[in-house]
Each structure stands twice: as C-alpha cells, then as structure tokens.
CSV table of C-alpha atoms and ligand atoms in Angstrom, one decimal:
chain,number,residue,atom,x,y,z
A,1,UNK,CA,-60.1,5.8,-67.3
A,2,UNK,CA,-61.3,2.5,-67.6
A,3,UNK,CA,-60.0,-0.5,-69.5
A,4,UNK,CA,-62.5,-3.7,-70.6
A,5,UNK,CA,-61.0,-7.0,-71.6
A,6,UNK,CA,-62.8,-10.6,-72.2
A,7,UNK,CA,-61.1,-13.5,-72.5
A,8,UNK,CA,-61.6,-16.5,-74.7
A,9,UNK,CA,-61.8,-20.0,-73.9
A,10,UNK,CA,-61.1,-23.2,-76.6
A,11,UNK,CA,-62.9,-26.6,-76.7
A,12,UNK,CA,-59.5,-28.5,-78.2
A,13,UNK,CA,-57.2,-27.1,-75.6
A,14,UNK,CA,-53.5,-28.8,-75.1
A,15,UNK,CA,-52.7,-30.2,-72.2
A,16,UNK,CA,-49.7,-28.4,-71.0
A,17,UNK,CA,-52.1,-25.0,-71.1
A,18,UNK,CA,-52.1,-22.9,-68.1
A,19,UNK,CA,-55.5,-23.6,-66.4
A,20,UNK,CA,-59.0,-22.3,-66.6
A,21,UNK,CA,-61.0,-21.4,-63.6
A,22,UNK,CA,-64.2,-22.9,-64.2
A,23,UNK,CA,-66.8,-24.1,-62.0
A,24,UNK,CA,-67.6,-27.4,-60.8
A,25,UNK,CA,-70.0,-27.8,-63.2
A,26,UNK,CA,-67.3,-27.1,-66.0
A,27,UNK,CA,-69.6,-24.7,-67.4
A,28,UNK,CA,-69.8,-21.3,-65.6
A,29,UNK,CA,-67.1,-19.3,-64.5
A,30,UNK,CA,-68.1,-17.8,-61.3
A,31,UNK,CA,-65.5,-19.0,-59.1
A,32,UNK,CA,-62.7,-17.1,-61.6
A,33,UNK,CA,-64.9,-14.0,-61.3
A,34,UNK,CA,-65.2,-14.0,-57.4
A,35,UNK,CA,-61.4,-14.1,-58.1
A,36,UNK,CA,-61.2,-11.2,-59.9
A,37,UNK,CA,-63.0,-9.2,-57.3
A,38,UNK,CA,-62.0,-10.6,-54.6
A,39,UNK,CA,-58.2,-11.5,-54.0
A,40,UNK,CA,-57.1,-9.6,-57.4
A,41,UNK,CA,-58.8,-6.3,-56.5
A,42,UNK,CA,-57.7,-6.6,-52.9
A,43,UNK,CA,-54.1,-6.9,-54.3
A,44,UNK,CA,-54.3,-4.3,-57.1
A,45,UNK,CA,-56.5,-1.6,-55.8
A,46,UNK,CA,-54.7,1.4,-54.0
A,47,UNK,CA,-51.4,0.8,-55.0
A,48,UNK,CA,-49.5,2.7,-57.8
A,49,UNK,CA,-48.4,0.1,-60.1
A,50,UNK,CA,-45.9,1.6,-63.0
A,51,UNK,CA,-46.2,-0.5,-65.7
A,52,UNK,CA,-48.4,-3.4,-66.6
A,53,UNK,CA,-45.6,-6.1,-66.6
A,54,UNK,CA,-45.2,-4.8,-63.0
A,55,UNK,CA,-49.1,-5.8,-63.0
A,56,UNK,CA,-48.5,-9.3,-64.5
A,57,UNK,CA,-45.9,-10.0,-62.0
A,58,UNK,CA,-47.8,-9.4,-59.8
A,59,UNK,CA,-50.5,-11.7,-60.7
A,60,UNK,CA,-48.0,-14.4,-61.5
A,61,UNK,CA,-47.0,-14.1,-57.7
A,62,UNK,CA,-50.3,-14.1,-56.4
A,63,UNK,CA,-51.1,-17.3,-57.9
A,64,UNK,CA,-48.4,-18.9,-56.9
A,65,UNK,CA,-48.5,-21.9,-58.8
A,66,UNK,CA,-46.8,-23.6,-62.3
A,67,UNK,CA,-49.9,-23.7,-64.0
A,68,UNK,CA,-52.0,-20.7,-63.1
A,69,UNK,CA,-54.5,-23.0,-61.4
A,70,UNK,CA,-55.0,-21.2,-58.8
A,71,UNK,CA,-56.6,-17.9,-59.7
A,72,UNK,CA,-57.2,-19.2,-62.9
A,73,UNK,CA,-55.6,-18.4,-66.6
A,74,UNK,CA,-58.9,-16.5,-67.3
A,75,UNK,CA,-59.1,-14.4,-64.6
A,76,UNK,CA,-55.8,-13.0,-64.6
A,77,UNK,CA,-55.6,-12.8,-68.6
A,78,UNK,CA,-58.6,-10.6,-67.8
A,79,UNK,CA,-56.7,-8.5,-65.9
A,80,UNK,CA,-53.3,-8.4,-68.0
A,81,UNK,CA,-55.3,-7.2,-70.6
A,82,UNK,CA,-57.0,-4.8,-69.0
A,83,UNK,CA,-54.2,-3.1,-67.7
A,84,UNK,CA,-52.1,-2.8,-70.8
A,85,UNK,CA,-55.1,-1.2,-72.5
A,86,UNK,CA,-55.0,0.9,-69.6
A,87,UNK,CA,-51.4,2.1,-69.7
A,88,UNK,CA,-52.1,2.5,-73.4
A,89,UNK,CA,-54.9,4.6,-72.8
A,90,UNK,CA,-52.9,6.6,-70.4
A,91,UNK,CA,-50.2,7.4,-73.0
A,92,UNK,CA,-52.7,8.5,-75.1
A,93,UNK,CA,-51.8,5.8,-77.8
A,94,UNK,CA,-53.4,2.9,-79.7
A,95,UNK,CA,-52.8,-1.0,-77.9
A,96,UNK,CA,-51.0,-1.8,-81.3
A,97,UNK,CA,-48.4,0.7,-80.5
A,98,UNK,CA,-47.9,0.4,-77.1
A,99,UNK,CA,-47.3,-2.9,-78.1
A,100,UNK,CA,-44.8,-2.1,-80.8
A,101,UNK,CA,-43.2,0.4,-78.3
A,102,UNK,CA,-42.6,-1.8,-75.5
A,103,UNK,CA,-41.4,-5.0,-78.0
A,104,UNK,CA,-39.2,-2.7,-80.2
A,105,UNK,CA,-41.1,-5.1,-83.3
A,106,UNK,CA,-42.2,-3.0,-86.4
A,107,UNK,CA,-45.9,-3.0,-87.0
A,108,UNK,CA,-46.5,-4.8,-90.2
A,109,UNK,CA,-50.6,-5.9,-91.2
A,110,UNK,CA,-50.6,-9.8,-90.5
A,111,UNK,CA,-51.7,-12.2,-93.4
A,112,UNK,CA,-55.5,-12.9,-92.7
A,113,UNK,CA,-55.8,-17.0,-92.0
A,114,UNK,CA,-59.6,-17.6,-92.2
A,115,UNK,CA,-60.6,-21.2,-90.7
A,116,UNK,CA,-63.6,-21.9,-93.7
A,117,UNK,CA,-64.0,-25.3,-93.3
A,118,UNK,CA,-64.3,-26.6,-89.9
A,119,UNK,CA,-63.4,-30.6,-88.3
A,120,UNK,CA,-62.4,-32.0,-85.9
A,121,UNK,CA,-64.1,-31.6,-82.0
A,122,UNK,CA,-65.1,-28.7,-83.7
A,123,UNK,CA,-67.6,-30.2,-86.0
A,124,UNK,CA,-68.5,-33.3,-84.2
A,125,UNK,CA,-65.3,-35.1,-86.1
A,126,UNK,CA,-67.4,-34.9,-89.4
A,127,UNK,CA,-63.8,-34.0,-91.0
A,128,UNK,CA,-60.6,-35.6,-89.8
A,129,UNK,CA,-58.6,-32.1,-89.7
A,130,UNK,CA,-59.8,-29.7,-87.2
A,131,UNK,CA,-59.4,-26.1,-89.6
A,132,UNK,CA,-59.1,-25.4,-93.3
A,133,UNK,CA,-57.9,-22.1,-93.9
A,134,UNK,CA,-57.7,-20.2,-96.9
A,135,UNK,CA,-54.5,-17.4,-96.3
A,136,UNK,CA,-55.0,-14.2,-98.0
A,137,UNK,CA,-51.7,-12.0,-98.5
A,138,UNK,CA,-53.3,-9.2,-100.9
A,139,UNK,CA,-51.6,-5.5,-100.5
A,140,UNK,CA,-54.0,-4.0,-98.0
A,141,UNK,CA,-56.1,-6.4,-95.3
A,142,UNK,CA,-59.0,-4.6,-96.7
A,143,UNK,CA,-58.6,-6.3,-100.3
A,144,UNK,CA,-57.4,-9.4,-98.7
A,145,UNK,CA,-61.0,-9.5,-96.5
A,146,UNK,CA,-63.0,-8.1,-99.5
A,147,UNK,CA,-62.0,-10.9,-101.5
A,148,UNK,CA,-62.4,-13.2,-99.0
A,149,UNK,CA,-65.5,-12.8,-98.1
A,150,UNK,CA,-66.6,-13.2,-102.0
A,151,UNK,CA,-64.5,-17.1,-102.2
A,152,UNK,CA,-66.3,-17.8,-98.6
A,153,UNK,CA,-69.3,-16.7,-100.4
A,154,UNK,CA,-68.5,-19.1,-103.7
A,155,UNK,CA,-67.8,-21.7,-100.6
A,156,UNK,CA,-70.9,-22.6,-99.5
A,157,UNK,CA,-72.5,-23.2,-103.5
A,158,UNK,CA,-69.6,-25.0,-104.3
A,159,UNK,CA,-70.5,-26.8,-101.1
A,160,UNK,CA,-73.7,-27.8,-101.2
A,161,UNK,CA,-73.9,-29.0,-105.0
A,162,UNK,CA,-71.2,-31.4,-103.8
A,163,UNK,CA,-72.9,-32.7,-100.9
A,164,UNK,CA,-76.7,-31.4,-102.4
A,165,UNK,CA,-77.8,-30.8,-98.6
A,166,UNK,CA,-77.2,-27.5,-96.6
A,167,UNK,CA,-74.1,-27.4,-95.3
A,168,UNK,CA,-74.2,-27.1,-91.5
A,169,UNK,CA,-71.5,-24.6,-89.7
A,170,UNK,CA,-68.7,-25.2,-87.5
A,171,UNK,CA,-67.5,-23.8,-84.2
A,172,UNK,CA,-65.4,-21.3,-85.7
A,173,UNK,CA,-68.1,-19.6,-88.3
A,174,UNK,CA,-66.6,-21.4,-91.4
A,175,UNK,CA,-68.6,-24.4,-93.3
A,176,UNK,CA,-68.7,-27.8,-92.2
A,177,UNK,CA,-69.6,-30.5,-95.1
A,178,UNK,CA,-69.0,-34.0,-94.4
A,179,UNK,CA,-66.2,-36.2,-97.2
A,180,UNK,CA,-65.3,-39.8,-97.0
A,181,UNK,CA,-61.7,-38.9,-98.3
A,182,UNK,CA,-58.6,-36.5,-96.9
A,183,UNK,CA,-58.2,-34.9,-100.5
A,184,UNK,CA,-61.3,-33.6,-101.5
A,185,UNK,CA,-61.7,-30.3,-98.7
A,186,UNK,CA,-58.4,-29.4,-100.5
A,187,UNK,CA,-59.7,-30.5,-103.8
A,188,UNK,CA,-62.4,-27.6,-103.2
A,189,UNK,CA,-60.4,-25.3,-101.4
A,190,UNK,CA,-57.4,-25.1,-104.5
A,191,UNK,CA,-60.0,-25.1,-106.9
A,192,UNK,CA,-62.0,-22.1,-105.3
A,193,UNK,CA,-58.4,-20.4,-105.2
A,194,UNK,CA,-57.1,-20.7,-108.8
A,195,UNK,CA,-56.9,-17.3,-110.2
A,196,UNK,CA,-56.3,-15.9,-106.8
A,197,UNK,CA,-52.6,-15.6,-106.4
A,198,UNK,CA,-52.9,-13.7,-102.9
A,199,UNK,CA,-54.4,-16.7,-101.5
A,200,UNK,CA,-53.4,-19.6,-100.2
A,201,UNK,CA,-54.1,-23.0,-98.1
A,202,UNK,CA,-53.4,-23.9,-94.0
A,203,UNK,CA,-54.8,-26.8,-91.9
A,204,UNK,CA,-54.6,-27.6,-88.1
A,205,UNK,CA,-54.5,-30.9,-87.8
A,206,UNK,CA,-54.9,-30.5,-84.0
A,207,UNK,CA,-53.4,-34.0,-84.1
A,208,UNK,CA,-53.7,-34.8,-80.7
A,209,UNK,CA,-57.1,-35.0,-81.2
A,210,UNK,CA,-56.9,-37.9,-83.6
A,211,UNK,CA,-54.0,-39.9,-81.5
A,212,UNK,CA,-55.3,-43.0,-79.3
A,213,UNK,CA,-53.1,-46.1,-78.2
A,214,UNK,CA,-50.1,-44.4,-80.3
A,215,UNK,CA,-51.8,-44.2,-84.0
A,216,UNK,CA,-53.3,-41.5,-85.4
A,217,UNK,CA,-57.0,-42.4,-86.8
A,218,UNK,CA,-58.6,-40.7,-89.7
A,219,UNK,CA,-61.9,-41.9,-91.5
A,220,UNK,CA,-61.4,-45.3,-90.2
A,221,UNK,CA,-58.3,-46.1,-90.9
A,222,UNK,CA,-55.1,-46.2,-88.5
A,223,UNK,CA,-51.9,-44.2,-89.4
A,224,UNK,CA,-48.6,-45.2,-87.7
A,225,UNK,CA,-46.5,-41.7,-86.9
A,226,UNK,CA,-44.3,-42.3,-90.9
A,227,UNK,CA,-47.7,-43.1,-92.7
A,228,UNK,CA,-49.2,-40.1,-91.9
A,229,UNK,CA,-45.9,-37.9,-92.6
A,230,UNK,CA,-46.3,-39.7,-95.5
A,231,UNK,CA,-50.1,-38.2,-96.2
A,232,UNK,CA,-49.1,-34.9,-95.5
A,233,UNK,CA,-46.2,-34.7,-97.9
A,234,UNK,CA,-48.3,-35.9,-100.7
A,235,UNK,CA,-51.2,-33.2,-99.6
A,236,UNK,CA,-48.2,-30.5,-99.9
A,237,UNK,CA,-47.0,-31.6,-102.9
A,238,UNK,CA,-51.0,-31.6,-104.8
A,239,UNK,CA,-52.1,-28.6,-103.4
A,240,UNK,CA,-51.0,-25.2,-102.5
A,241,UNK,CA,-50.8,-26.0,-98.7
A,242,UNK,CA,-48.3,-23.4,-97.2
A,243,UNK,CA,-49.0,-23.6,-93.6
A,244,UNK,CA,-49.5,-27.3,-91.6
A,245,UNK,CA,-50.2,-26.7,-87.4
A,246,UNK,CA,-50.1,-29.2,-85.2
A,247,UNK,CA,-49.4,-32.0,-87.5
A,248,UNK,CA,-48.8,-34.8,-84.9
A,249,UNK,CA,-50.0,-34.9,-81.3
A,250,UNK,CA,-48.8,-32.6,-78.2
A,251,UNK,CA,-46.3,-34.7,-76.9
A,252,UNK,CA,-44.6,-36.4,-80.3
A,253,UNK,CA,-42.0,-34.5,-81.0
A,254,UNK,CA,-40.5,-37.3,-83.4
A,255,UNK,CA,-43.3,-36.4,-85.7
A,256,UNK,CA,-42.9,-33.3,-85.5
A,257,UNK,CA,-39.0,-33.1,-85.7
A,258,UNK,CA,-39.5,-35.8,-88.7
A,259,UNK,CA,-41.9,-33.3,-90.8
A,260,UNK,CA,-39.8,-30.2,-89.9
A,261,UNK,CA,-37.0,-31.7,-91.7
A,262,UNK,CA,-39.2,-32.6,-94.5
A,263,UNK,CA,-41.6,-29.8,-95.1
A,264,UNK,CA,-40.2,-27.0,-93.2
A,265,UNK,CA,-37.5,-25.2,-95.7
A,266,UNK,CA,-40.9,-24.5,-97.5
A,267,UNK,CA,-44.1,-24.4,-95.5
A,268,UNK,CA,-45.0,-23.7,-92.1
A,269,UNK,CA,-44.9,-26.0,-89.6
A,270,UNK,CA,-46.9,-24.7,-86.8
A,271,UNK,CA,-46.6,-25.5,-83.3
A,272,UNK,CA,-50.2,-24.8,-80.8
A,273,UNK,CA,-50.2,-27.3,-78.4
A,274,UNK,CA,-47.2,-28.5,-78.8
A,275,UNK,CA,-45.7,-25.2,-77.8
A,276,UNK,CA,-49.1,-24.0,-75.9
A,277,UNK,CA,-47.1,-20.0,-75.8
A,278,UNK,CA,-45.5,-21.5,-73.1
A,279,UNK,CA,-41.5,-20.4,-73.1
A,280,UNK,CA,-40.1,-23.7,-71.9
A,281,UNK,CA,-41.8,-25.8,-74.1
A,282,UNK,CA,-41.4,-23.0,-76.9
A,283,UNK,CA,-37.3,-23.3,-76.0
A,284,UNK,CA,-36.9,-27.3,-76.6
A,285,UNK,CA,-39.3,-27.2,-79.6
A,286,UNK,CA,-36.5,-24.7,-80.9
A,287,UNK,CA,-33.8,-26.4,-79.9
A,288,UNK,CA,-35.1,-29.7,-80.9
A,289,UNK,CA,-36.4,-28.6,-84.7
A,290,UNK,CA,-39.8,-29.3,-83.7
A,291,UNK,CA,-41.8,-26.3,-85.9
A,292,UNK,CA,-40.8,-23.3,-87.5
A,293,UNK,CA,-43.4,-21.1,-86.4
A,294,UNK,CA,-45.4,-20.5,-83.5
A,295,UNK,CA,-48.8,-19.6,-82.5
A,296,UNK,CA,-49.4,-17.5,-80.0
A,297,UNK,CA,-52.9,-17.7,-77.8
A,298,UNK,CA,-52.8,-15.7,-74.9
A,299,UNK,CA,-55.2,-17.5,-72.7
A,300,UNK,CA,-52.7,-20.7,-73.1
A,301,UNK,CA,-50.2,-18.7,-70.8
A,302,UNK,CA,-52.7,-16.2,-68.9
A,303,UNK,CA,-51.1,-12.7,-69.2
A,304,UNK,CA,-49.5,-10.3,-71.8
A,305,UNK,CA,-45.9,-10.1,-70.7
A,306,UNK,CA,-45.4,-13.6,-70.7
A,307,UNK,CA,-47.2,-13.6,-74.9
A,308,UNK,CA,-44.6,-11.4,-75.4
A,309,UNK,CA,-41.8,-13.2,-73.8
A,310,UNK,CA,-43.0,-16.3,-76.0
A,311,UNK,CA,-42.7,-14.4,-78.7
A,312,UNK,CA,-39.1,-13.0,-78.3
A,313,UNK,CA,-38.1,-16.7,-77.6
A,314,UNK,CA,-39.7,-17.4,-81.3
A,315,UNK,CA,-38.5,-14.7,-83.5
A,316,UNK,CA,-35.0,-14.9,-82.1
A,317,UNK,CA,-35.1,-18.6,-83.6
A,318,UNK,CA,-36.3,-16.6,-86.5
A,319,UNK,CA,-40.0,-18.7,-86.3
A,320,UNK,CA,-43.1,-16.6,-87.3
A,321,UNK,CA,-45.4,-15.8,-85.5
A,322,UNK,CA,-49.2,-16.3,-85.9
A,323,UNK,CA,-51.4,-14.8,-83.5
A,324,UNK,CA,-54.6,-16.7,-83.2
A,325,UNK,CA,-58.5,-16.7,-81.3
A,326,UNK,CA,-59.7,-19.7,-79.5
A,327,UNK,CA,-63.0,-21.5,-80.7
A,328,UNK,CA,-65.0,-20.2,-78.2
A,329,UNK,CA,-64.1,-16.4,-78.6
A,330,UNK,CA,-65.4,-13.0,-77.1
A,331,UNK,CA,-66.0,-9.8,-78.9
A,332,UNK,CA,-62.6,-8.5,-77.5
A,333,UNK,CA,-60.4,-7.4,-80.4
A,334,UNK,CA,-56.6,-7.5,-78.4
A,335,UNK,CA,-55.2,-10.3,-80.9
A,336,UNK,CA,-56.0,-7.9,-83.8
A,337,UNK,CA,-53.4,-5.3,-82.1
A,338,UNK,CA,-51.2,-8.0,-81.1
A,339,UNK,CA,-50.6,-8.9,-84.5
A,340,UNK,CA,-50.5,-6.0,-86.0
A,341,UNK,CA,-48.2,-4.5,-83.1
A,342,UNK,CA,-45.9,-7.0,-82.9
A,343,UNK,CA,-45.5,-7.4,-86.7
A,344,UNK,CA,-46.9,-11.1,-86.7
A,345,UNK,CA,-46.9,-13.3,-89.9
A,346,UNK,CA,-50.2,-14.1,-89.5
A,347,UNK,CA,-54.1,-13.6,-87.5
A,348,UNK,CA,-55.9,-16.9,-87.3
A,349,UNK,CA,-59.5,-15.8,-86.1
A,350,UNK,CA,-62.3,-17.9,-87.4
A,351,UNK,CA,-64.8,-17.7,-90.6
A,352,UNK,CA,-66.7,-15.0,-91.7
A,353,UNK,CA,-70.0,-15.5,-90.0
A,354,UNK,CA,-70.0,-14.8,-86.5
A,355,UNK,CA,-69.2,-11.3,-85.2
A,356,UNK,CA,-66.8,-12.4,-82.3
A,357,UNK,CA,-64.6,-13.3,-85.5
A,358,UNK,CA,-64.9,-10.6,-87.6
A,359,UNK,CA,-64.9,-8.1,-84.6
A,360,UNK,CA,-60.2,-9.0,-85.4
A,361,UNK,CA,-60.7,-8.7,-89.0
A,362,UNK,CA,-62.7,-5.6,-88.7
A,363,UNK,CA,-60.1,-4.0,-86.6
A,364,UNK,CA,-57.1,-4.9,-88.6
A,365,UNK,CA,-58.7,-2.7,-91.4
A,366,UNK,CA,-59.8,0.2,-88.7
A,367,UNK,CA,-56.2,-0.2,-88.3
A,368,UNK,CA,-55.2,0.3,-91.5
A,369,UNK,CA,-57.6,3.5,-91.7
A,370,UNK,CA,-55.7,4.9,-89.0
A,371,UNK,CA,-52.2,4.4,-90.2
A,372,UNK,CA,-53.2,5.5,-93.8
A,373,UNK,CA,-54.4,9.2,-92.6
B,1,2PG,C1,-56.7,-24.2,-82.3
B,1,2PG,C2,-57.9,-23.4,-81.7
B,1,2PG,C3,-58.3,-22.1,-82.4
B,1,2PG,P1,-59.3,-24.2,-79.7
B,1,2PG,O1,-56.6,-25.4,-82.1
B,1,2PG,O2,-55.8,-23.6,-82.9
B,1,2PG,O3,-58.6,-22.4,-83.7
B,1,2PG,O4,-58.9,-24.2,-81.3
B,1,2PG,O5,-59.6,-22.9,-79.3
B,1,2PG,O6,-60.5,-25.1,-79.7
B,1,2PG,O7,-58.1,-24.9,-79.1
B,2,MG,MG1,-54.5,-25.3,-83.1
C-alpha cells in the first residue's frame, strides 16, 4: 500500500507557527526532504507502528524541540498525513471516516467559505483586508458550489465595469480590484448576494499584517485598537458579514477580547494566528474570550493528532471549527476529509480558479456522491 501527502505552505504565516524547513535561500525545501529520507525513514522504516498517533509521537520525539524546527513542520506534516491515509487505507475505509472514527465527531458537509476577493500580502496590499469570502450554506455542497461558481462568474463583470480595467487575480484564485474606501468590496459583495439567501459574507483581516508601532494602518490612515472595533461594528451592522478572522493582530488579545464581547453572540469571530492550531494558545484564547471559533491549518502545528487535539480543545468551549488551506496550497485534498470528518462549520480553500483550490471543493461533492449511494 502506499499513502501520498503534500503539504502546503502560507505567505502571511503567524508567528507562533510551528516552523518550516526551508532552505537557506528561503525558497527550496531540500533540507526538509533530506529529512524525510534521511532521519524520518531511518526511524520509521522496519518497525511495526499500530496506529498513526503512535506515528506522530513519534515524530514529535524525534524532533525534539517546542517548535518543530528541527525536522521541520513540513516534513513531518508530510509524514502524519501520510500515515493516517495509510491506516485508512488499511481499514479499507475513506480518510473522512477514519477520521470521524477515531474523533467520535459526526460527519456533517462543512459550509463552503470561498476567499473571491483577495488583499492584503496577498495582493500586493492593493486592499487593506487580506480575504473576502462569500459563505454558501445551500442543502447539498454541490448546489452551494454550483451557485457559486455563477456569483464568482457575475464577480469579475461587476468588477471590471467598476474599476473599467481587467481585474488582476490574487494569491488564492479569487479577484483582486483595487478601492480607495473599506465599504465598497462589501458594497459589491452584498449586492452580488441579494436574492441568495444561502449565502453570506467573511473577511480575514489577517490584522497583524496591518499593525506597525501599535496602530493598525489601512488606506493611509492610522486606527488606534477602539477605532477600528469601531469600523468593524459598523461593517457588521451594513452588511451581511457573518464571520470576522483575525480581526486585530496575533498578539492583542484586548482587541480581540473587546470585539468578542461585542460581535460574538452573533458572528464569528475567528482566531488563525492568534490561535495558530496550537493547543496552548487555543486554551487561553478560550479562557480569555478571545474568539469563538477556530481555524484549524494543519501545517501551523505539523501533524494530525495534534489538529485533532486543537480541535477537541475548541469544540469542548463549544467554538466552531473552520478547517482552512494555506495560500500557497498543493493538490492534496486532506482538509476536504477533515472537515467533512470531523463535522467542521466551515472549509476555507481559496477562489474558484486554480485547481489546488478546487481539488477540496471537488472532493467535498465526491463526498457527497459517496454518502448519497
Ligand atoms: C490565512 C491563510 C489562508 P496564509 O491567513 O488564513 O487563507 O493565508 O496561508 O498566507 O497564512
Ligand atoms: Mg487567516
């Protein structure tokens, strides 16, 4: 039997991440490969290993260090993944149910959360937030995608008879215009949406991107930490935004804590690098009321059981849970069973024109083939 995995890798990664191997260039990954082979295989190969958590433990050990720097995140998410595909395969059962197995969670299709605007360092800055989502909640993910794919469609005229120019793309497939103001992107996104009650707005403000010398900066102008609360309530209170992540930057839990109060008993406020899948910081974001909901990137924490783990810690504090892709993403379709298997709230993977992205969507509906038979 054998088990493939590829691992993702994002361009607006939090600081309290577990680390990538990369080489000294930044660019290649070689040295986390020669890992792979090298000290992993040694390790792994010719010993019977009876379950992949043993597997993970394993890796965890080898490394040896806090923050995976060592062997590198990627390298042993790699492997993690790998393996539980292989145990899967070896109980002759799909990854989203080994999944749902092991966790004891009800499978349940996730929301679709399709970034189709793209900011922030993933557009060069040409918008101030880093993703604008449109969240589609119709019966079956295969209506939710179909119609979808038409407003993405309806996007990109809308799109360039406001801006009368072809509209460039972002990292993550979706459009990415250019606006002097914070309203109009929502503006356009509400009024593609109208008619469409299955649908939806999110944003990831990836904050922490637009924090220097404690103020938050956005189109020119400088928000103290209660000004820009104060932007976000009024954005939730014109439009139908249902879902805000990463409002304020990694390490301000005041902001967070101040817009949980606010906002959370009726949108989602979404912790990513604030929480990075990371079980200690996930545990004081709980017990501090930073977020009420939790998104859960593998490659932040580098191997399955402890993605899982994160999201026990979550659901206990009765978050949800929205699995998500990185911005630079592989063809590897994991996240799609991890949602799906663990009964997430939501997928976030990308817009609708690269195949990395739709590769998730694609297999949520495969999914849905399967469980319909
Ligand atoms: C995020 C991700 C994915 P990146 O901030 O949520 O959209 O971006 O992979 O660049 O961290
Ligand atoms: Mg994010």
């Amino acid at each position: 039997m054998i088990a493939l995995a590829g691992v993702p890798s994002g361009k607006s990664t939090g600081s309290h991440e577990a680390r990538e191997l990369r080489d000294e260039d930044g660019r290649g990954v070689t040295r986390a490969i020669a890992a792979v082979d090298g000290e992993i295989s040694s390790m792994l190969v010719g010993r019977e290993w009876s379950s992949p958590e043993e597997i993970d433990a394993a890796l965890i050990a080898l490394d040896g260090t806090p923050d995976k720097g060592r062997l590198g995140s990627n390298s042993m998410l790699g492997v993690s993944m790998a393996a539980w595909r292989l145990f899967a395969m070896e109980e002759g059962v799909e990854l989203w149910r080994y999944l749902a197995n092991k966790t004891g969670y009800t499978p349940r299709m996730p929301r679709i959360f399709s970034n189709v605007i793209n900011g922030g360092v993933h557009a060069n800055m040409r918008l101030p937030f880093q993703e604008y989502m449109l969240i589609a909640a119709a019966d079956t993910v295969r209506e939710s995608f179909d119609e979808l794919y038409k407003l993405f469609t309806d996007l990109r005229h809308t799109l360039e008879q406001e801006t009368r120019a072809m509209v460039p793309m972002g990292d993550e497939g979706g459009y990415s215009p250019t606006f002097d103001t914070i309203d109009k992107p929502f503006e356009i996104l509400s009024g593609l949406i109208k008619g469409h009650p299955h649908f939806s707005l999110a944003i990831d403000a990836a904050a922490s991107e637009l924090f220097e010398n404690g103020a938050y900066h956005i189109l020119g102008k400088t928000y103290s930490r209660d000004e820009l609360l104060v932007v976000y309530r009024g954005l939730a209170a014109r439009y139908p935004l249902e879902s805000i992540e990463d409002p304020f930057a990694e390490d301000d839990t005041q902001g967070f804590a101040a817009i949980t109060e606010a906002l959370g008993g009726t949108r989602l406020i979404v912790g990513d690098d604030l929480t990075v899948t990371n079980k200690t910081r996930i545990q004081s974001a709980i017990e501090a009321k930073l977020a009420n909901a939790l998104l859960v990137k593998p490659n932040q924490i580098g191997t399955i059981s402890e993605t899982l783990e994160a999201i026990r810690l979550a659901r206990e504090a009765r978050w949800e849970i929205i699995v998500s892709h990185r911005s630079g993403e592989t063809k590897d379709t994991f996240i799609a069973d991890l949602a799906y298997g663990i009964g997430a709230y939501g997928l976030k993977a990308g817009g609708l024109t690269q195949q990395e992205r739709l590769e998730k969507y694609e297999r949520l509906i495969e999914i849905e083939r399967q469980i319909s038979r």
